[in-house]
Short mmCIF file of N, CA and C in Angstrom, two decimals:
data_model
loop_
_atom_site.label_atom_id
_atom_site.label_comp_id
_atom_site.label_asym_id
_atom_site.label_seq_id
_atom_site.Cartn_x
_atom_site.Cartn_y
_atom_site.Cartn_z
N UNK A 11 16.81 0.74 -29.22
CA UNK A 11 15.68 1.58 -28.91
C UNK A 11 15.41 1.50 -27.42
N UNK A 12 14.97 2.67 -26.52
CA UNK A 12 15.12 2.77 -25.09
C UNK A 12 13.82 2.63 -24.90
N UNK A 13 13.28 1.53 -24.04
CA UNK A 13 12.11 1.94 -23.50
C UNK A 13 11.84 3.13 -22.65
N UNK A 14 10.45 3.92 -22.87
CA UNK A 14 10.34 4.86 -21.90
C UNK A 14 9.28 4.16 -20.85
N UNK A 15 9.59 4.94 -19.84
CA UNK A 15 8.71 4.45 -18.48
C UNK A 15 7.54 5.50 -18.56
N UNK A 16 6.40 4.86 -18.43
CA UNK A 16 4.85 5.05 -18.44
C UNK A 16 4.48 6.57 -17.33
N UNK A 17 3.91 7.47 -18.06
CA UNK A 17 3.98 8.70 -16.84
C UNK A 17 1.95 8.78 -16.30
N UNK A 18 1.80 9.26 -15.63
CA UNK A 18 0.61 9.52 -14.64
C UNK A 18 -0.41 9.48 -15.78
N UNK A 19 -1.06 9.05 -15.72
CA UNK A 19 -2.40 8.58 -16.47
C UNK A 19 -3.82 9.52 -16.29
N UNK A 20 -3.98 9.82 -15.58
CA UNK A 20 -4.93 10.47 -14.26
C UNK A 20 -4.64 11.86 -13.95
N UNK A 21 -5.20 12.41 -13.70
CA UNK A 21 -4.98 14.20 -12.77
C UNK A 21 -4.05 13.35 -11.67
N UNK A 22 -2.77 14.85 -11.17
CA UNK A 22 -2.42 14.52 -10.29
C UNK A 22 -3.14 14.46 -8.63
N UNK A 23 -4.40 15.54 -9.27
CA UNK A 23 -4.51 15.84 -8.03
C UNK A 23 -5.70 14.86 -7.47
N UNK A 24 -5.86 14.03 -8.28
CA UNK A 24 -6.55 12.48 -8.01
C UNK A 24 -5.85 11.62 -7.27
N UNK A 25 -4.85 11.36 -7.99
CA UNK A 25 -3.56 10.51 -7.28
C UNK A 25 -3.48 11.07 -6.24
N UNK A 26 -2.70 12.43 -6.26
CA UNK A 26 -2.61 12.75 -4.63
C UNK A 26 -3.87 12.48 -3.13
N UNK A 27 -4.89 12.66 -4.02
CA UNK A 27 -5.78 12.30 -2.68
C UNK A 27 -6.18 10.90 -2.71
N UNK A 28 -5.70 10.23 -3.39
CA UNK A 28 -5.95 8.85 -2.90
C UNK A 28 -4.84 8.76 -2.30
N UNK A 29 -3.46 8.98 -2.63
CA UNK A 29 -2.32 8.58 -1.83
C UNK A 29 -2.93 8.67 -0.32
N UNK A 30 -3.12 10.21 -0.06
CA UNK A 30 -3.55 10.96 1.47
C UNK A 30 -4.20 9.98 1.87
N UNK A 31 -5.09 9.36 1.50
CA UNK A 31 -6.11 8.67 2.15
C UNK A 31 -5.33 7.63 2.34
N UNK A 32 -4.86 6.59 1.36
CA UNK A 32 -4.77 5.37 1.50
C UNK A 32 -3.69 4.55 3.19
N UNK A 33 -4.39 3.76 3.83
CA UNK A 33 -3.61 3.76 4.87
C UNK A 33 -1.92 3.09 5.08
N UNK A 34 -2.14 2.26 3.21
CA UNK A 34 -0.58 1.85 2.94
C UNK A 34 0.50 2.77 3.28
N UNK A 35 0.18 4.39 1.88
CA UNK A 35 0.83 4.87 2.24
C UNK A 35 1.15 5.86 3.29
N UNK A 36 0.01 5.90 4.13
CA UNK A 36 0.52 6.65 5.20
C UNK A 36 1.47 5.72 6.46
N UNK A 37 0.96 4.21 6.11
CA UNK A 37 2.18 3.38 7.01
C UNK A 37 4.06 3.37 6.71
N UNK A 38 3.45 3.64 5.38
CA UNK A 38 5.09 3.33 4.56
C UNK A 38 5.75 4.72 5.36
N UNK A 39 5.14 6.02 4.75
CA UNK A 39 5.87 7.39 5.67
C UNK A 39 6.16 6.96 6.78
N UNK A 40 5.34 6.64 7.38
CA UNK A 40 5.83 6.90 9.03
C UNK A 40 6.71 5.70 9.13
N UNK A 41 6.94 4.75 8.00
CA UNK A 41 8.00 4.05 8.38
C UNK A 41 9.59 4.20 8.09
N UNK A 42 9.61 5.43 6.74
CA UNK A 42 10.67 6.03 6.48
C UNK A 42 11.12 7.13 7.08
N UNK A 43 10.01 7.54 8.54
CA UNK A 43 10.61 8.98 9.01
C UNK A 43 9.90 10.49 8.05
N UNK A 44 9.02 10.08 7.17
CA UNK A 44 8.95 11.25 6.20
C UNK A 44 7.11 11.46 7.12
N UNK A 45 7.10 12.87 6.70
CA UNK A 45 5.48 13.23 6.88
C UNK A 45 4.60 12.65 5.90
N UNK A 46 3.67 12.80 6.16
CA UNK A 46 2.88 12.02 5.11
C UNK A 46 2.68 13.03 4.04
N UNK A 47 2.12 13.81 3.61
CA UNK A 47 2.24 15.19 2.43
C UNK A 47 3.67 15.41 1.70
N UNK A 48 4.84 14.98 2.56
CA UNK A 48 6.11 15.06 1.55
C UNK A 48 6.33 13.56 0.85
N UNK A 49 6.02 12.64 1.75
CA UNK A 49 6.17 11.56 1.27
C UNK A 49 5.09 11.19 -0.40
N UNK A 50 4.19 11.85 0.08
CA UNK A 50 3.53 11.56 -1.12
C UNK A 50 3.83 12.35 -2.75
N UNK A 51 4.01 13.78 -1.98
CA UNK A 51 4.71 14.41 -2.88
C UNK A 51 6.25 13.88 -3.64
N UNK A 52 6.81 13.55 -2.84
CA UNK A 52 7.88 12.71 -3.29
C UNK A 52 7.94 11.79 -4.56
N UNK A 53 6.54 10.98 -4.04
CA UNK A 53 6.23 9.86 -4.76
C UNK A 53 5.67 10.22 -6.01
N UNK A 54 4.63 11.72 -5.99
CA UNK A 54 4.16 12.22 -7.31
C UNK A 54 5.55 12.37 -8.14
N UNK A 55 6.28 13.06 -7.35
CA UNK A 55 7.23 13.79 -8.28
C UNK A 55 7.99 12.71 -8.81
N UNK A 56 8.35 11.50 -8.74
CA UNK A 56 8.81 10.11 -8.99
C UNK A 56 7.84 9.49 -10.35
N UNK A 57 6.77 9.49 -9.79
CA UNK A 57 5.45 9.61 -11.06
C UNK A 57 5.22 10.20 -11.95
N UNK A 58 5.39 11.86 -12.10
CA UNK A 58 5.42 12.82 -12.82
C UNK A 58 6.92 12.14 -14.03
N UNK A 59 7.76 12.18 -12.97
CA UNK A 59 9.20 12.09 -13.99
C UNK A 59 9.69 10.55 -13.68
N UNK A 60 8.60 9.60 -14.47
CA UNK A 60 9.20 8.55 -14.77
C UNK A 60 10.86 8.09 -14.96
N UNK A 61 11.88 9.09 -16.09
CA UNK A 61 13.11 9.09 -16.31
C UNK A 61 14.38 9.44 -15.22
N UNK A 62 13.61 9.66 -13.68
CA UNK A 62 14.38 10.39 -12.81
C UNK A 62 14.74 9.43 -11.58
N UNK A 63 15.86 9.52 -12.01
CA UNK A 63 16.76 8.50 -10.73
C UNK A 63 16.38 8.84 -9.37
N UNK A 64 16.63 7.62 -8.68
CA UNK A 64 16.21 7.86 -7.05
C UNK A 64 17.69 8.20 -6.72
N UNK A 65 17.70 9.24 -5.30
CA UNK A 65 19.16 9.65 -5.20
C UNK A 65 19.53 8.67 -3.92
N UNK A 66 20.64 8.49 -3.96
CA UNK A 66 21.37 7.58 -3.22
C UNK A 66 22.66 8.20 -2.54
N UNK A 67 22.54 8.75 -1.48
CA UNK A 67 23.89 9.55 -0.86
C UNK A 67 24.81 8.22 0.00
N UNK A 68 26.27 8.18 -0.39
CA UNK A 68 27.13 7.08 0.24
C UNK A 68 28.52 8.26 0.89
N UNK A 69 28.09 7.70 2.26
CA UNK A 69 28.88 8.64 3.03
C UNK A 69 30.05 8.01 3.94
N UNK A 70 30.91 8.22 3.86
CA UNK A 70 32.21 7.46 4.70
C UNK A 70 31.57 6.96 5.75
N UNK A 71 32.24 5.95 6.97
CA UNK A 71 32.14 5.43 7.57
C UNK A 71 32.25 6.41 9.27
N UNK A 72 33.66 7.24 8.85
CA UNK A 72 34.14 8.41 9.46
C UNK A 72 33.12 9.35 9.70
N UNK A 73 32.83 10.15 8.65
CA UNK A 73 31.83 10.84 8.48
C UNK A 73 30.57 10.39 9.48
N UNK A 74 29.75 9.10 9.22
CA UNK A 74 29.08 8.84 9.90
C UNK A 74 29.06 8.93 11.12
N UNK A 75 30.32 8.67 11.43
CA UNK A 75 30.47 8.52 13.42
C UNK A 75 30.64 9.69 13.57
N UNK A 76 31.29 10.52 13.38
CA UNK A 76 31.15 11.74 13.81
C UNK A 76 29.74 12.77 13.51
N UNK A 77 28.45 12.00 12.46
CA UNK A 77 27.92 12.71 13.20
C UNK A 77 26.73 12.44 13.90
N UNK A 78 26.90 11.09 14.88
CA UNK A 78 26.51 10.07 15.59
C UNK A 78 25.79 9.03 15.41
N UNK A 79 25.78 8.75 14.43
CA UNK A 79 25.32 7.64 13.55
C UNK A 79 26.76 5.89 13.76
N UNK A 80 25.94 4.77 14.09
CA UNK A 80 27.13 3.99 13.74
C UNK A 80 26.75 2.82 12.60
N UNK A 81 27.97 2.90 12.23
CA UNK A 81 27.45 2.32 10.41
C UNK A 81 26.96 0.95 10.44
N UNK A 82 26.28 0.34 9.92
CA UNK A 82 25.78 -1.36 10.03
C UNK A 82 27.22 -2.27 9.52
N UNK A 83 27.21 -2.83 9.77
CA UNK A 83 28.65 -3.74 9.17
C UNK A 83 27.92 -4.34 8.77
N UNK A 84 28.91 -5.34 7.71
CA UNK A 84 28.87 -5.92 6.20
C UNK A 84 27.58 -6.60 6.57
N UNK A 85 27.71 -7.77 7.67
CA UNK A 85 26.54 -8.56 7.99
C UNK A 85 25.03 -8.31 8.45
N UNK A 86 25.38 -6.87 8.66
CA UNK A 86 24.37 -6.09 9.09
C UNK A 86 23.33 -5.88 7.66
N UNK A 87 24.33 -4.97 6.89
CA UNK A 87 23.62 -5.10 5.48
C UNK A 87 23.18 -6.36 4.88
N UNK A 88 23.74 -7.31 4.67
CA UNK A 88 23.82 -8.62 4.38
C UNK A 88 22.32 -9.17 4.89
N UNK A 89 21.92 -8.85 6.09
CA UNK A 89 20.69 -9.12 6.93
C UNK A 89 19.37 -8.45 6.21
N UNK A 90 19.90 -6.99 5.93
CA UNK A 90 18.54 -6.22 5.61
C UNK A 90 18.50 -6.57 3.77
N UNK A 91 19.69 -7.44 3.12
CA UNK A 91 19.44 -7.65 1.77
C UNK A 91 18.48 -9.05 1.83
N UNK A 92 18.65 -9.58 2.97
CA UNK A 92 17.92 -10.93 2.85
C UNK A 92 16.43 -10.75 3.27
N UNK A 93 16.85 -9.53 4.39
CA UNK A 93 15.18 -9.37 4.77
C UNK A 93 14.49 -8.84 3.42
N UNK A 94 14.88 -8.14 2.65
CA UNK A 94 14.10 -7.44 1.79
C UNK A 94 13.94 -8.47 0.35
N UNK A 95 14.38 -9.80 0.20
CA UNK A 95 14.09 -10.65 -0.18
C UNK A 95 13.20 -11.41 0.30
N UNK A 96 12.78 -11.62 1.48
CA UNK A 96 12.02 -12.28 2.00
C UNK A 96 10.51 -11.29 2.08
N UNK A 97 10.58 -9.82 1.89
CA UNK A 97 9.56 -8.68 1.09
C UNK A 97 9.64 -8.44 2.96
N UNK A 98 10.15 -8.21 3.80
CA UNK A 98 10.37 -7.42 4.96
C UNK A 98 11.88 -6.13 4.27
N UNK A 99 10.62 -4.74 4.85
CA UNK A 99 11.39 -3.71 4.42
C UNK A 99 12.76 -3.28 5.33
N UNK A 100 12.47 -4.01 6.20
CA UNK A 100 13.61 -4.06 7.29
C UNK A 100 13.73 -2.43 7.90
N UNK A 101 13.32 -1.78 7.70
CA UNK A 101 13.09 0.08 8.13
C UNK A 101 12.65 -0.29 9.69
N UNK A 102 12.98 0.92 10.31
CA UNK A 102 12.01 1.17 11.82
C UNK A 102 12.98 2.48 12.94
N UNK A 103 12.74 2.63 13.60
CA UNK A 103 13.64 3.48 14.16
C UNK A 103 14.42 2.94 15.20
N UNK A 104 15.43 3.55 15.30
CA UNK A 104 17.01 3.05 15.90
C UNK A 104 16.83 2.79 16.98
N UNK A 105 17.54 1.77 17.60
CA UNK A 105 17.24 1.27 19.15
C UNK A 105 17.15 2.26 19.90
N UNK A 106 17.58 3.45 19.84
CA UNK A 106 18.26 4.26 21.00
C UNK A 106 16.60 5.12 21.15
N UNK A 107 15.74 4.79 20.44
CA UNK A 107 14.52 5.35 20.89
C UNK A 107 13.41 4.49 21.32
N UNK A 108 13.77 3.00 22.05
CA UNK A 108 13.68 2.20 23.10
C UNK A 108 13.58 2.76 24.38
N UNK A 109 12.70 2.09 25.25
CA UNK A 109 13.41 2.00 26.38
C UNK A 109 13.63 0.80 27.06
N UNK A 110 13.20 -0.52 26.35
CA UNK A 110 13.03 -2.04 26.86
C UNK A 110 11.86 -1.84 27.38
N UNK A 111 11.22 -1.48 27.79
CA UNK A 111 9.83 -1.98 27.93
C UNK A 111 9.12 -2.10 27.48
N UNK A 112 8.85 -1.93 25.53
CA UNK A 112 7.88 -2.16 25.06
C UNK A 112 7.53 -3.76 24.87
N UNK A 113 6.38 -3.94 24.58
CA UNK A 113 6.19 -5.46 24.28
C UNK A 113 6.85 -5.48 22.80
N UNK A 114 7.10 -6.88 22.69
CA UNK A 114 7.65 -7.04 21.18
C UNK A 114 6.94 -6.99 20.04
N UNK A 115 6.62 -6.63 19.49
CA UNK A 115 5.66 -6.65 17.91
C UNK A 115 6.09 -7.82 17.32
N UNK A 116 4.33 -8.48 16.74
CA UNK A 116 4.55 -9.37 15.70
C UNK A 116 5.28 -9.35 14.67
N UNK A 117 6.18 -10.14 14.20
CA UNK A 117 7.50 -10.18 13.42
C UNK A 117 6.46 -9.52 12.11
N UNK A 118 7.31 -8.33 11.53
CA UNK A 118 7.13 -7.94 10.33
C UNK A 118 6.03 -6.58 10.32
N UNK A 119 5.34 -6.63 12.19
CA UNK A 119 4.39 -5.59 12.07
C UNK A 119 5.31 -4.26 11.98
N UNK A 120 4.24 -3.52 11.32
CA UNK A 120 4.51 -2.31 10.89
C UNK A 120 5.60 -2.16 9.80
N UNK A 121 5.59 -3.08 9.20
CA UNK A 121 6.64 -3.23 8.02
C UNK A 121 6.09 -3.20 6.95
N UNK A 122 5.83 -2.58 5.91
CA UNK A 122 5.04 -2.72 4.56
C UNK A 122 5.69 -3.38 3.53
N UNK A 123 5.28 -4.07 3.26
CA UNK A 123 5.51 -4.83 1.90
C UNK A 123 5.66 -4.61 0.74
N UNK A 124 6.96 -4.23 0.28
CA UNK A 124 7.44 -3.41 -1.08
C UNK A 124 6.47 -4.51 -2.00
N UNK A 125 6.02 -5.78 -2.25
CA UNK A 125 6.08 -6.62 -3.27
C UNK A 125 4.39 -7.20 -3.49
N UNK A 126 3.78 -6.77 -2.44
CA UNK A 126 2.53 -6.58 -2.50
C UNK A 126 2.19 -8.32 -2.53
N UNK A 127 2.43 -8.79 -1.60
CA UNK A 127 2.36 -10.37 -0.88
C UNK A 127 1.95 -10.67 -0.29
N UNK A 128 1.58 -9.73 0.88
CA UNK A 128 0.78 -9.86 2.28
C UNK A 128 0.35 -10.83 2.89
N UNK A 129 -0.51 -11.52 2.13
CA UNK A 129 -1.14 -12.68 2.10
C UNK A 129 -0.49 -14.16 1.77
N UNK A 130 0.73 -14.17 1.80
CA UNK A 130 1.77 -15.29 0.96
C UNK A 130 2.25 -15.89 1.96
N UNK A 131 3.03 -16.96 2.33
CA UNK A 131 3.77 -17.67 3.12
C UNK A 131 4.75 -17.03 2.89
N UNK A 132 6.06 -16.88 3.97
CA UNK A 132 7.12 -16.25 3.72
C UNK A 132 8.41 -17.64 2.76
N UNK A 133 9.16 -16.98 2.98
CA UNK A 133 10.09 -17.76 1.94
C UNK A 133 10.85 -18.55 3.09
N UNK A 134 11.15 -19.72 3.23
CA UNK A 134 12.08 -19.75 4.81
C UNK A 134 13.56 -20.22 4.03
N UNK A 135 14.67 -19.58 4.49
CA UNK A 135 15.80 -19.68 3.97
C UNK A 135 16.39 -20.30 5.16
N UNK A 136 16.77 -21.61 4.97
CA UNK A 136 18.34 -22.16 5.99
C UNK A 136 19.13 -21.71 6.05
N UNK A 137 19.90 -21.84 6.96
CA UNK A 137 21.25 -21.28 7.78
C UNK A 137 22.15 -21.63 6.73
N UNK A 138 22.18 -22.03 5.71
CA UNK A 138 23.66 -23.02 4.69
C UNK A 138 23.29 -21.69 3.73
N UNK A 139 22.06 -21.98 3.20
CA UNK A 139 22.02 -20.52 2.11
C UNK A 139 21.65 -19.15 2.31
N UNK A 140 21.14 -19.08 3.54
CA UNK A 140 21.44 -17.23 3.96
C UNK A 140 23.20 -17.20 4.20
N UNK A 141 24.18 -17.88 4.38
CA UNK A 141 25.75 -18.04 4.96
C UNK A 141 26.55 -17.79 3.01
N UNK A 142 25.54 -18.85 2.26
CA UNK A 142 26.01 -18.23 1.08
C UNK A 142 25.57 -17.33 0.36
N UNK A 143 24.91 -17.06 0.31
CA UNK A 143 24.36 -15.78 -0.23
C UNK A 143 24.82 -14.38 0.29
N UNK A 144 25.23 -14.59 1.92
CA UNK A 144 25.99 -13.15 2.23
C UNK A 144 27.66 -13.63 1.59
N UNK A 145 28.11 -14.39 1.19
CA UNK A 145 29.48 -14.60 0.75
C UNK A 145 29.16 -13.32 -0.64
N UNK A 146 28.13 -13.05 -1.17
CA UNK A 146 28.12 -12.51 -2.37
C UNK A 146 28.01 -10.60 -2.35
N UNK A 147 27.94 -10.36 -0.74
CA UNK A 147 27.85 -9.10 -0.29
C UNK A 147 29.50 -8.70 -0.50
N UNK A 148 30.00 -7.60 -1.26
CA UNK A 148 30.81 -7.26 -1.10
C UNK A 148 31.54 -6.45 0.11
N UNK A 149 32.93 -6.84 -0.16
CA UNK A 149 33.29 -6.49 1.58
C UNK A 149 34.30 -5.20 0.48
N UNK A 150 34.47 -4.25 1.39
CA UNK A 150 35.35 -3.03 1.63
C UNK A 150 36.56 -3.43 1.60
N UNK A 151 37.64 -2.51 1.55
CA UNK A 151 39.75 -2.94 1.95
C UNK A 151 38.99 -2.94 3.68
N UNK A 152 38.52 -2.06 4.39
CA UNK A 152 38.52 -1.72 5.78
C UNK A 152 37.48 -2.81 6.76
N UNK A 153 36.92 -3.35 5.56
CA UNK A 153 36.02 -4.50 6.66
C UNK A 153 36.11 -6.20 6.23
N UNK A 154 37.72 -6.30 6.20
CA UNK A 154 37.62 -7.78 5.49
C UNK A 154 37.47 -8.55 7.02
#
């Protein structure tokens, strides 16, 4: 027997204006690049259809560079699987919209917290078991 996943309880158009308001999710948008009105919409429509997969596009490596994008290597990913264990979303925008002069932000600002922790001590992982735990990241034929 399949469990079904729980659908909107509430008018949507309740939800939606608390989303608008709330300042979580207007941090989370602007941390994925989305406007705030699609992002939320997004999120209704995720709500609405409990049964509906999140889409996941996996695009060659090739592909990427050509169309100026350069891909994170293994350890790279490996980094943002640990950050997002540690409930850092690891998101932000690409160096190249730097210019070195900003001051540095407090580690984790502007990062929202998928796990709703905020208030928690972080997890501190040693150098022996973040080293094993990326052993468990699968590697590619092209990036051994």
């Amino acid at each position: 027997m399949s469990e079904s996943k729980p659908r909107l309880k509430r008018p949507v158009e309740n939800v939606r204006a608390e989303l608008l308001a709330d300042p979580d999710t207007q941090r989370i948008a602007k941390s994925v690049g989305m406007e705030l009105a699609a992002y939320v919409e997004l999120v209704l429509d995720y709500a609405q259809h409990p049964e509906k997969e999140p889409v996941l596009q996996v695009v060659p490596d090739e592909i990427l560079k050509q169309s100026g994008y350069e891909p994170a290597s293994i350890e790279e990913v490996g980094e943002f699987f640990l950050g997002a264990a540690r409930g850092e979303l690891g998101l932000g925008p690409p160096p190249a919209y730097y210019s070195g002069f900003e001051s540095k932000p407090a580690p984790g600002a502007g990062k929202p917290s998928l796990r709703g922790d905020e208030n928690q001590p972080q997890v501190e992982v040693d150098e022996e078991t973040r080293k094993a735990l990326l052993k468990h990241v699968p590697r590619g034929p092209d990036r051994l």
